PDB file of C-alpha atoms in Angstrom:
ATOM      1  CA  MET A  24     -62.321  21.426 -62.418  1.00  0.00           C
ATOM      2  CA  ARG A  25     -59.532  23.193 -60.822  1.00  0.00           C
ATOM      3  CA  GLN A  26     -61.207  23.674 -57.472  1.00  0.00           C
ATOM      4  CA  GLN A  27     -61.985  19.956 -57.569  1.00  0.00           C
ATOM      5  CA  ARG A  28     -58.484  19.359 -57.772  1.00  0.00           C
ATOM      6  CA  ARG A  29     -57.422  22.012 -55.177  1.00  0.00           C
ATOM      7  CA  LEU A  30     -59.770  20.129 -52.872  1.00  0.00           C
ATOM      8  CA  GLY A  31     -58.466  16.879 -53.575  1.00  0.00           C
ATOM      9  CA  ARG A  32     -55.073  17.780 -52.725  1.00  0.00           C
ATOM     10  CA  ARG A  33     -56.015  19.572 -49.513  1.00  0.00           C
ATOM     11  CA  THR A  34     -57.865  16.006 -48.387  1.00  0.00           C
ATOM     12  CA  LEU A  35     -54.987  14.199 -49.438  1.00  0.00           C
ATOM     13  CA  GLY A  36     -52.652  16.565 -47.006  1.00  0.00           C
ATOM     14  CA  LEU A  37     -54.962  15.992 -44.256  1.00  0.00           C
ATOM     15  CA  LEU A  38     -55.088  12.164 -44.694  1.00  0.00           C
ATOM     16  CA  LEU A  39     -51.421  12.086 -44.783  1.00  0.00           C
ATOM     17  CA  ILE A  40     -50.665  14.296 -42.023  1.00  0.00           C
ATOM     18  CA  PRO A  41     -51.494  11.467 -39.366  1.00  0.00           C
ATOM     19  CA  VAL A  42     -49.601   8.618 -41.207  1.00  0.00           C
ATOM     20  CA  LEU A  43     -46.799  10.606 -41.155  1.00  0.00           C
ATOM     21  CA  ALA A  44     -47.121  11.455 -37.576  1.00  0.00           C
ATOM     22  CA  ALA A  45     -47.173   7.827 -36.752  1.00  0.00           C
ATOM     23  CA  ALA A  46     -44.186   7.230 -39.254  1.00  0.00           C
ATOM     24  CA  ILE A  47     -41.878   9.354 -36.839  1.00  0.00           C
ATOM     25  CA  PRO A  48     -39.711   7.395 -34.570  1.00  0.00           C
ATOM     26  CA  PRO A  49     -40.148   8.068 -30.728  1.00  0.00           C
ATOM     27  CA  LEU A  50     -36.457   8.823 -30.419  1.00  0.00           C
ATOM     28  CA  ALA A  51     -36.409  11.054 -33.248  1.00  0.00           C
ATOM     29  CA  ALA A  52     -39.286  13.081 -31.663  1.00  0.00           C
ATOM     30  CA  SER A  53     -37.422  12.830 -28.375  1.00  0.00           C
ATOM     31  CA  GLN A  54     -34.106  13.887 -29.596  1.00  0.00           C
ATOM     32  CA  ALA A  55     -35.787  16.556 -31.378  1.00  0.00           C
ATOM     33  CA  SER A  56     -37.279  17.653 -28.222  1.00  0.00           C
ATOM     34  CA  HIS A  57     -34.372  17.626 -26.087  1.00  0.00           C
ATOM     35  CA  SER A  58     -32.224  19.618 -28.911  1.00  0.00           C
ATOM     36  CA  THR A  59     -35.299  22.281 -28.463  1.00  0.00           C
ATOM     37  CA  GLN A  60     -34.652  22.262 -24.504  1.00  0.00           C
ATOM     38  CA  ALA A  61     -30.961  22.557 -24.814  1.00  0.00           C
ATOM     39  CA  ARG A  62     -31.071  25.525 -26.807  1.00  0.00           C
ATOM     40  CA  HIS A  63     -32.755  27.463 -23.960  1.00  0.00           C
ATOM     41  CA  ILE A  64     -30.363  26.019 -21.000  1.00  0.00           C
ATOM     42  CA  PRO A  65     -27.867  28.833 -20.136  1.00  0.00           C
ATOM     43  CA  LEU A  66     -24.165  27.996 -20.194  1.00  0.00           C
ATOM     44  CA  ALA A  67     -22.412  27.381 -17.009  1.00  0.00           C
ATOM     45  CA  TRP A  68     -19.893  29.717 -15.661  1.00  0.00           C
ATOM     46  CA  PHE A  69     -17.440  29.456 -13.124  1.00  0.00           C
ATOM     47  CA  GLU A  70     -15.412  32.000 -11.053  1.00  0.00           C
ATOM     48  CA  ASP A  71     -12.010  31.716  -9.313  1.00  0.00           C
ATOM     49  CA  VAL A  72     -13.008  32.181  -5.558  1.00  0.00           C
ATOM     50  CA  THR A  73     -10.027  30.895  -4.083  1.00  0.00           C
ATOM     51  CA  HIS A  74      -8.656  34.066  -2.252  1.00  0.00           C
ATOM     52  CA  LYS A  75     -12.229  35.088  -1.483  1.00  0.00           C
ATOM     53  CA  ALA A  76     -12.794  32.004   0.016  1.00  0.00           C
ATOM     54  CA  GLY A  77      -9.541  32.178   2.423  1.00  0.00           C
ATOM     55  CA  ILE A  78      -7.877  29.314   0.466  1.00  0.00           C
ATOM     56  CA  VAL A  79      -4.400  30.939   0.846  1.00  0.00           C
ATOM     57  CA  SER A  80      -1.978  27.965   1.215  1.00  0.00           C
ATOM     58  CA  ARG A  81       0.432  27.232  -1.788  1.00  0.00           C
ATOM     59  CA  HIS A  82       2.746  24.130  -2.135  1.00  0.00           C
ATOM     60  CA  HIS A  83       6.316  24.179  -1.854  1.00  0.00           C
ATOM     61  CA  THR A  84       8.745  21.698  -3.575  1.00  0.00           C
ATOM     62  CA  ARG A  85      10.981  19.898  -1.171  1.00  0.00           C
ATOM     63  CA  ARG A  86      14.743  20.586  -1.155  1.00  0.00           C
ATOM     64  CA  PHE A  87      17.319  18.148  -0.990  1.00  0.00           C
ATOM     65  CA  ASN A  88      20.986  18.357   0.158  1.00  0.00           C
ATOM     66  CA  ASN A  89      22.479  15.178  -1.552  1.00  0.00           C
ATOM     67  CA  PRO A  90      23.975  14.153  -4.563  1.00  0.00           C
ATOM     68  CA  TYR A  91      20.608  13.379  -6.099  1.00  0.00           C
ATOM     69  CA  ALA A  92      18.878  16.697  -5.185  1.00  0.00           C
ATOM     70  CA  GLU A  93      17.482  17.642  -8.796  1.00  0.00           C
ATOM     71  CA  ILE A  94      16.206  14.495  -9.607  1.00  0.00           C
ATOM     72  CA  MET A  95      14.351  13.804  -5.934  1.00  0.00           C
ATOM     73  CA  GLN A  96      12.948  17.349  -6.421  1.00  0.00           C
ATOM     74  CA  GLY A  97      11.003  16.319  -9.637  1.00  0.00           C
ATOM     75  CA  TYR A  98       9.657  13.044  -7.789  1.00  0.00           C
ATOM     76  CA  THR A  99       8.398  14.923  -4.436  1.00  0.00           C
ATOM     77  CA  ARG A 100       6.650  17.562  -6.422  1.00  0.00           C
ATOM     78  CA  LEU A 101       3.832  14.860  -6.578  1.00  0.00           C
ATOM     79  CA  GLY A 102       3.037  15.639  -3.129  1.00  0.00           C
ATOM     80  CA  ALA A 103       0.588  18.208  -3.383  1.00  0.00           C
ATOM     81  CA  ALA A 104      -2.621  16.967  -2.745  1.00  0.00           C
ATOM     82  CA  ALA A 105      -6.189  17.932  -1.070  1.00  0.00           C
ATOM     83  CA  ALA A 106      -8.331  15.679   0.783  1.00  0.00           C
ATOM     84  CA  VAL A 107     -12.286  16.544   1.608  1.00  0.00           C
ATOM     85  CA  ALA A 108     -14.256  15.787   4.590  1.00  0.00           C
ATOM     86  CA  ASP A 109     -16.878  17.295   6.953  1.00  0.00           C
ATOM     87  CA  TYR A 110     -14.380  16.280   9.854  1.00  0.00           C
ATOM     88  CA  ASP A 111     -16.579  17.990  12.507  1.00  0.00           C
ATOM     89  CA  ARG A 112     -20.023  17.228  11.201  1.00  0.00           C
ATOM     90  CA  ASP A 113     -21.725  20.605  11.076  1.00  0.00           C
ATOM     91  CA  GLY A 114     -23.104  19.966   7.718  1.00  0.00           C
ATOM     92  CA  PHE A 115     -20.193  21.399   5.594  1.00  0.00           C
ATOM     93  CA  GLU A 116     -17.046  20.172   3.709  1.00  0.00           C
ATOM     94  CA  ASP A 117     -13.850  20.960   5.110  1.00  0.00           C
ATOM     95  CA  ILE A 118     -10.715  20.474   3.075  1.00  0.00           C
ATOM     96  CA  PHE A 119      -7.113  19.381   4.524  1.00  0.00           C
ATOM     97  CA  VAL A 120      -4.327  20.254   1.794  1.00  0.00           C
ATOM     98  CA  THR A 121      -0.815  19.336   2.327  1.00  0.00           C
ATOM     99  CA  ASP A 122       3.154  20.742   1.552  1.00  0.00           C
ATOM    100  CA  SER A 123       6.119  19.292   1.364  1.00  0.00           C
ATOM    101  CA  CYS A 124       9.258  21.727   2.308  1.00  0.00           C
ATOM    102  CA  THR A 125      11.017  21.012   5.336  1.00  0.00           C
ATOM    103  CA  THR A 126       9.523  23.809   7.403  1.00  0.00           C
ATOM    104  CA  CYS A 127       6.485  24.102   5.290  1.00  0.00           C
ATOM    105  CA  LYS A 128       3.103  22.986   7.644  1.00  0.00           C
ATOM    106  CA  ASN A 129       0.147  21.312   6.134  1.00  0.00           C
ATOM    107  CA  HIS A 130      -3.527  23.179   6.359  1.00  0.00           C
ATOM    108  CA  LEU A 131      -6.806  22.136   7.896  1.00  0.00           C
ATOM    109  CA  TYR A 132      -9.259  24.753   6.041  1.00  0.00           C
ATOM    110  CA  HIS A 133     -12.702  24.670   8.163  1.00  0.00           C
ATOM    111  CA  ASN A 134     -15.663  25.191   6.257  1.00  0.00           C
ATOM    112  CA  ASN A 135     -17.391  28.105   7.924  1.00  0.00           C
ATOM    113  CA  GLY A 136     -20.830  27.947   6.153  1.00  0.00           C
ATOM    114  CA  ASP A 137     -20.692  31.332   4.332  1.00  0.00           C
ATOM    115  CA  PHE A 138     -18.385  30.454   1.228  1.00  0.00           C
ATOM    116  CA  THR A 139     -15.341  31.035   3.561  1.00  0.00           C
ATOM    117  CA  PHE A 140     -12.849  28.863   5.125  1.00  0.00           C
ATOM    118  CA  THR A 141     -10.553  29.425   8.291  1.00  0.00           C
ATOM    119  CA  ASP A 142      -7.242  27.335   8.523  1.00  0.00           C
ATOM    120  CA  VAL A 143      -7.651  25.403  11.881  1.00  0.00           C
ATOM    121  CA  ALA A 144      -4.645  23.157  11.555  1.00  0.00           C
ATOM    122  CA  VAL A 145      -2.537  24.785  14.518  1.00  0.00           C
ATOM    123  CA  LYS A 146      -5.693  24.246  16.735  1.00  0.00           C
ATOM    124  CA  ALA A 147      -6.726  20.855  15.159  1.00  0.00           C
ATOM    125  CA  GLY A 148      -3.164  19.430  15.573  1.00  0.00           C
ATOM    126  CA  VAL A 149      -2.505  18.472  12.373  1.00  0.00           C
ATOM    127  CA  THR A 150       0.163  20.873  10.808  1.00  0.00           C
ATOM    128  CA  ASP A 151       2.675  18.174  11.274  1.00  0.00           C
ATOM    129  CA  GLY A 152       3.582  16.116   8.071  1.00  0.00           C
ATOM    130  CA  ASN A 153       7.136  17.819   6.866  1.00  0.00           C
ATOM    131  CA  ASP A 154      10.711  17.404   8.818  1.00  0.00           C
ATOM    132  CA  GLU A 155      14.078  16.355   7.739  1.00  0.00           C
ATOM    133  CA  GLU A 156      12.963  12.951   7.362  1.00  0.00           C
ATOM    134  CA  ASN A 157       9.790  12.751   6.181  1.00  0.00           C
ATOM    135  CA  ALA A 158       7.677  14.795   3.563  1.00  0.00           C
ATOM    136  CA  SER A 159       3.903  14.795   3.127  1.00  0.00           C
ATOM    137  CA  ALA A 160       2.298  13.238  -0.585  1.00  0.00           C
ATOM    138  CA  ASP A 161      -1.196  12.597   0.036  1.00  0.00           C
ATOM    139  CA  ALA A 162      -4.272  12.768   2.351  1.00  0.00           C
ATOM    140  CA  LEU A 163      -6.791  10.290   3.127  1.00  0.00           C
ATOM    141  CA  TRP A 164      -9.950  10.872   5.197  1.00  0.00           C
ATOM    142  CA  PHE A 165     -11.786   7.727   6.663  1.00  0.00           C
ATOM    143  CA  ASP A 166     -13.156   6.687   9.787  1.00  0.00           C
ATOM    144  CA  TYR A 167     -11.223   3.535  11.360  1.00  0.00           C
ATOM    145  CA  ASN A 168     -12.937   3.143  14.321  1.00  0.00           C
ATOM    146  CA  ASN A 169     -16.566   3.671  13.323  1.00  0.00           C
ATOM    147  CA  ASP A 170     -16.938   6.485  15.768  1.00  0.00           C
ATOM    148  CA  GLY A 171     -18.604   8.484  13.072  1.00  0.00           C
ATOM    149  CA  PHE A 172     -16.035  11.528  12.920  1.00  0.00           C
ATOM    150  CA  PRO A 173     -13.503  11.035   9.796  1.00  0.00           C
ATOM    151  CA  ASP A 174     -10.107  10.549  10.614  1.00  0.00           C
ATOM    152  CA  LEU A 175      -7.119  11.544   8.587  1.00  0.00           C
ATOM    153  CA  LEU A 176      -4.247   9.503   7.166  1.00  0.00           C
ATOM    154  CA  VAL A 177      -1.083  11.831   5.890  1.00  0.00           C
ATOM    155  CA  VAL A 178       0.815   9.805   3.570  1.00  0.00           C
ATOM    156  CA  ARG A 179       4.370  10.550   3.262  1.00  0.00           C
ATOM    157  CA  PHE A 180       7.494   9.832   1.823  1.00  0.00           C
ATOM    158  CA  GLY A 181       8.780   8.147   5.121  1.00  0.00           C
ATOM    159  CA  HIS A 182       6.723   7.362   7.990  1.00  0.00           C
ATOM    160  CA  SER A 183       2.832   8.420   7.396  1.00  0.00           C
ATOM    161  CA  ILE A 184       0.691   9.774   9.939  1.00  0.00           C
ATOM    162  CA  LEU A 185      -2.579   8.544  11.458  1.00  0.00           C
ATOM    163  CA  TYR A 186      -4.573  11.312  13.258  1.00  0.00           C
ATOM    164  CA  GLN A 187      -7.588   9.901  15.126  1.00  0.00           C
ATOM    165  CA  ASN A 188     -10.562  12.702  15.204  1.00  0.00           C
ATOM    166  CA  MET A 189     -11.763  13.058  18.797  1.00  0.00           C
ATOM    167  CA  GLY A 190     -14.803  14.727  17.683  1.00  0.00           C
ATOM    168  CA  ASN A 191     -13.980  17.850  19.537  1.00  0.00           C
ATOM    169  CA  GLY A 192     -12.448  19.526  16.594  1.00  0.00           C
ATOM    170  CA  THR A 193      -8.981  18.329  17.405  1.00  0.00           C
ATOM    171  CA  PHE A 194      -6.834  15.165  16.498  1.00  0.00           C
ATOM    172  CA  ARG A 195      -3.952  13.152  18.229  1.00  0.00           C
ATOM    173  CA  ASP A 196      -1.460  11.086  16.584  1.00  0.00           C
ATOM    174  CA  VAL A 197      -2.294   7.656  17.000  1.00  0.00           C
ATOM    175  CA  THR A 198       0.458   6.388  14.276  1.00  0.00           C
ATOM    176  CA  LYS A 199       2.303   4.223  16.455  1.00  0.00           C
ATOM    177  CA  ALA A 200      -0.537   2.946  18.737  1.00  0.00           C
ATOM    178  CA  ALA A 201      -2.359   2.042  15.409  1.00  0.00           C
ATOM    179  CA  GLY A 202       0.877  -0.288  14.131  1.00  0.00           C
ATOM    180  CA  LEU A 203       1.438   2.166  11.081  1.00  0.00           C
ATOM    181  CA  ASP A 204       4.778   3.547  12.197  1.00  0.00           C
ATOM    182  CA  ARG A 205       6.608   2.094   9.534  1.00  0.00           C
ATOM    183  CA  TYR A 206       9.004   3.656   6.912  1.00  0.00           C
ATOM    184  CA  MET A 207       7.255   2.789   3.497  1.00  0.00           C
ATOM    185  CA  ASN A 208       8.099   6.011   1.215  1.00  0.00           C
ATOM    186  CA  ALA A 209       3.965   5.969   0.497  1.00  0.00           C
ATOM    187  CA  ILE A 210       2.568   8.344  -2.001  1.00  0.00           C
ATOM    188  CA  LYS A 211      -1.320   7.139  -2.142  1.00  0.00           C
ATOM    189  CA  ALA A 212      -3.483   5.387   0.093  1.00  0.00           C
ATOM    190  CA  ILE A 213      -7.245   4.457  -0.631  1.00  0.00           C
ATOM    191  CA  ALA A 214      -9.446   2.650   2.589  1.00  0.00           C
ATOM    192  CA  PHE A 215     -11.983  -0.136   1.523  1.00  0.00           C
ATOM    193  CA  ASP A 216     -13.751  -2.925   3.890  1.00  0.00           C
ATOM    194  CA  TYR A 217     -11.941  -5.607   1.719  1.00  0.00           C
ATOM    195  CA  ASP A 218     -13.100  -8.658   4.056  1.00  0.00           C
ATOM    196  CA  ASN A 219     -16.595  -7.140   4.579  1.00  0.00           C
ATOM    197  CA  ASP A 220     -16.438  -7.146   8.574  1.00  0.00           C
ATOM    198  CA  GLY A 221     -17.361  -3.617   8.599  1.00  0.00           C
ATOM    199  CA  PHE A 222     -14.298  -1.906   9.310  1.00  0.00           C
ATOM    200  CA  VAL A 223     -12.342  -0.161   6.557  1.00  0.00           C
ATOM    201  CA  ASP A 224      -8.665  -1.262   5.793  1.00  0.00           C
ATOM    202  CA  LEU A 225      -5.993   0.485   4.279  1.00  0.00           C
ATOM    203  CA  LEU A 226      -3.678  -0.037   0.812  1.00  0.00           C
ATOM    204  CA  ILE A 227      -0.848   2.247   0.492  1.00  0.00           C
ATOM    205  CA  GLY A 228       1.111   2.559  -2.740  1.00  0.00           C
ATOM    206  CA  CYS A 229       4.753   3.149  -1.969  1.00  0.00           C
ATOM    207  CA  TYR A 230       7.089   4.924  -5.087  1.00  0.00           C
ATOM    208  CA  PHE A 231       9.906   3.688  -3.397  1.00  0.00           C
ATOM    209  CA  GLN A 232      11.863   0.929  -1.718  1.00  0.00           C
ATOM    210  CA  PRO A 233      11.663   1.569   2.194  1.00  0.00           C
ATOM    211  CA  VAL A 234      15.059   3.239   2.049  1.00  0.00           C
ATOM    212  CA  ASN A 235      15.553   6.566   3.430  1.00  0.00           C
ATOM    213  CA  ILE A 236      15.628   9.092  -0.013  1.00  0.00           C
ATOM    214  CA  PHE A 237      16.324  11.643   2.077  1.00  0.00           C
ATOM    215  CA  HIS A 238      19.800  10.505   3.368  1.00  0.00           C
ATOM    216  CA  PRO A 239      20.669   8.055   0.569  1.00  0.00           C
ATOM    217  CA  SER A 240      23.888   6.181   0.579  1.00  0.00           C
ATOM    218  CA  THR A 241      23.341   4.940  -3.264  1.00  0.00           C
ATOM    219  CA  PRO A 242      21.117   5.789  -6.287  1.00  0.00           C
ATOM    220  CA  ARG A 243      19.753   2.218  -6.528  1.00  0.00           C
ATOM    221  CA  PHE A 244      16.352   3.213  -5.174  1.00  0.00           C
ATOM    222  CA  PHE A 245      15.673   5.123  -8.433  1.00  0.00           C
ATOM    223  CA  PRO A 246      13.109   3.388 -10.599  1.00  0.00           C
ATOM    224  CA  GLU A 247      14.617   1.200 -13.516  1.00  0.00           C
ATOM    225  CA  SER A 248      12.315   2.350 -15.598  1.00  0.00           C
ATOM    226  CA  PHE A 249       9.662   4.446 -15.777  1.00  0.00           C
ATOM    227  CA  GLU A 250       7.257   2.154 -17.957  1.00  0.00           C
ATOM    228  CA  ASN A 251       7.855  -1.291 -16.108  1.00  0.00           C
ATOM    229  CA  ALA A 252       9.778  -0.929 -13.396  1.00  0.00           C
ATOM    230  CA  ASN A 253      10.280  -3.963 -11.043  1.00  0.00           C
ATOM    231  CA  ASN A 254      12.296  -2.382  -8.019  1.00  0.00           C
ATOM    232  CA  GLY A 255       9.235   0.086  -6.701  1.00  0.00           C
ATOM    233  CA  GLY A 256       8.242   0.608  -3.785  1.00  0.00           C
ATOM    234  CA  GLY A 257       4.826  -1.897  -4.445  1.00  0.00           C
ATOM    235  CA  VAL A 258       1.542  -1.887  -2.181  1.00  0.00           C
ATOM    236  CA  VAL A 259       1.042  -2.658   1.708  1.00  0.00           C
ATOM    237  CA  VAL A 260      -2.353  -3.650   2.910  1.00  0.00           C
ATOM    238  CA  PHE A 261      -3.121  -3.317   6.504  1.00  0.00           C
ATOM    239  CA  HIS A 262      -6.401  -4.977   7.825  1.00  0.00           C
ATOM    240  CA  ASN A 263      -8.338  -3.169  10.284  1.00  0.00           C
ATOM    241  CA  ASN A 264      -8.273  -5.386  13.650  1.00  0.00           C
ATOM    242  CA  LYS A 265     -11.176  -3.767  14.836  1.00  0.00           C
ATOM    243  CA  ASN A 266      -9.719  -2.699  17.833  1.00  0.00           C
ATOM    244  CA  GLY A 267      -8.071   0.889  17.000  1.00  0.00           C
ATOM    245  CA  THR A 268      -4.966  -1.729  15.343  1.00  0.00           C
ATOM    246  CA  PHE A 269      -3.886  -2.471  11.838  1.00  0.00           C
ATOM    247  CA  SER A 270      -1.888  -5.902  10.992  1.00  0.00           C
ATOM    248  CA  GLU A 271      -0.196  -5.807   7.534  1.00  0.00           C
ATOM    249  CA  VAL A 272      -1.728  -8.650   5.751  1.00  0.00           C
ATOM    250  CA  THR A 273      -0.015  -7.791   2.140  1.00  0.00           C
TER     251      THR A 273
END
């Protein structure tokens, strides 16, 4: 009798296995599978290789010689920027890094392809960006003339600089020829083809109104409010004319 009961229980158990298996939701089974896999994925580990790679630049705060020096230093601390692009099309991403102090140079780190970089800014002709009337704030790579080589816009408090990539590892300043020689106190720029004509246009964000912040005659250019200032610099939109020049269409 006991043997029959045990056989009955075993039979019932065997019958229930496929029923229970069918009742398990596919999502729950999938989650269980992923959970098991996740337990076997090794943790990611990052190592600081900045100096080993040859990236040795350091950002310096701009110093001002005017009654608002302490406040202005705080604003220009925003000017530490890095932009990445394969400017020489060798298959390795290079890095452009800005600085802000009056005598400081900007840096262009060429990727050597062996996990190291070499600063070639002097050779490439892109060290300029900081002087008595201008301070670098941002950088943007974009191909404004559609020649396949990334060009470089150095966004500045003051006049920004557009460097044309000559395709041989060097750049030339084409700011004035391109129609971008304008005092803007810019702090950010993005490139996008807003009219879908095949040439990228520019949107430049300005922190202050177009006044000389390095030799101000009045403090009225400071934001009236950090939450909802109505006296900021606004944005400026430049349309790419497809001939190496831009026109403001804000």
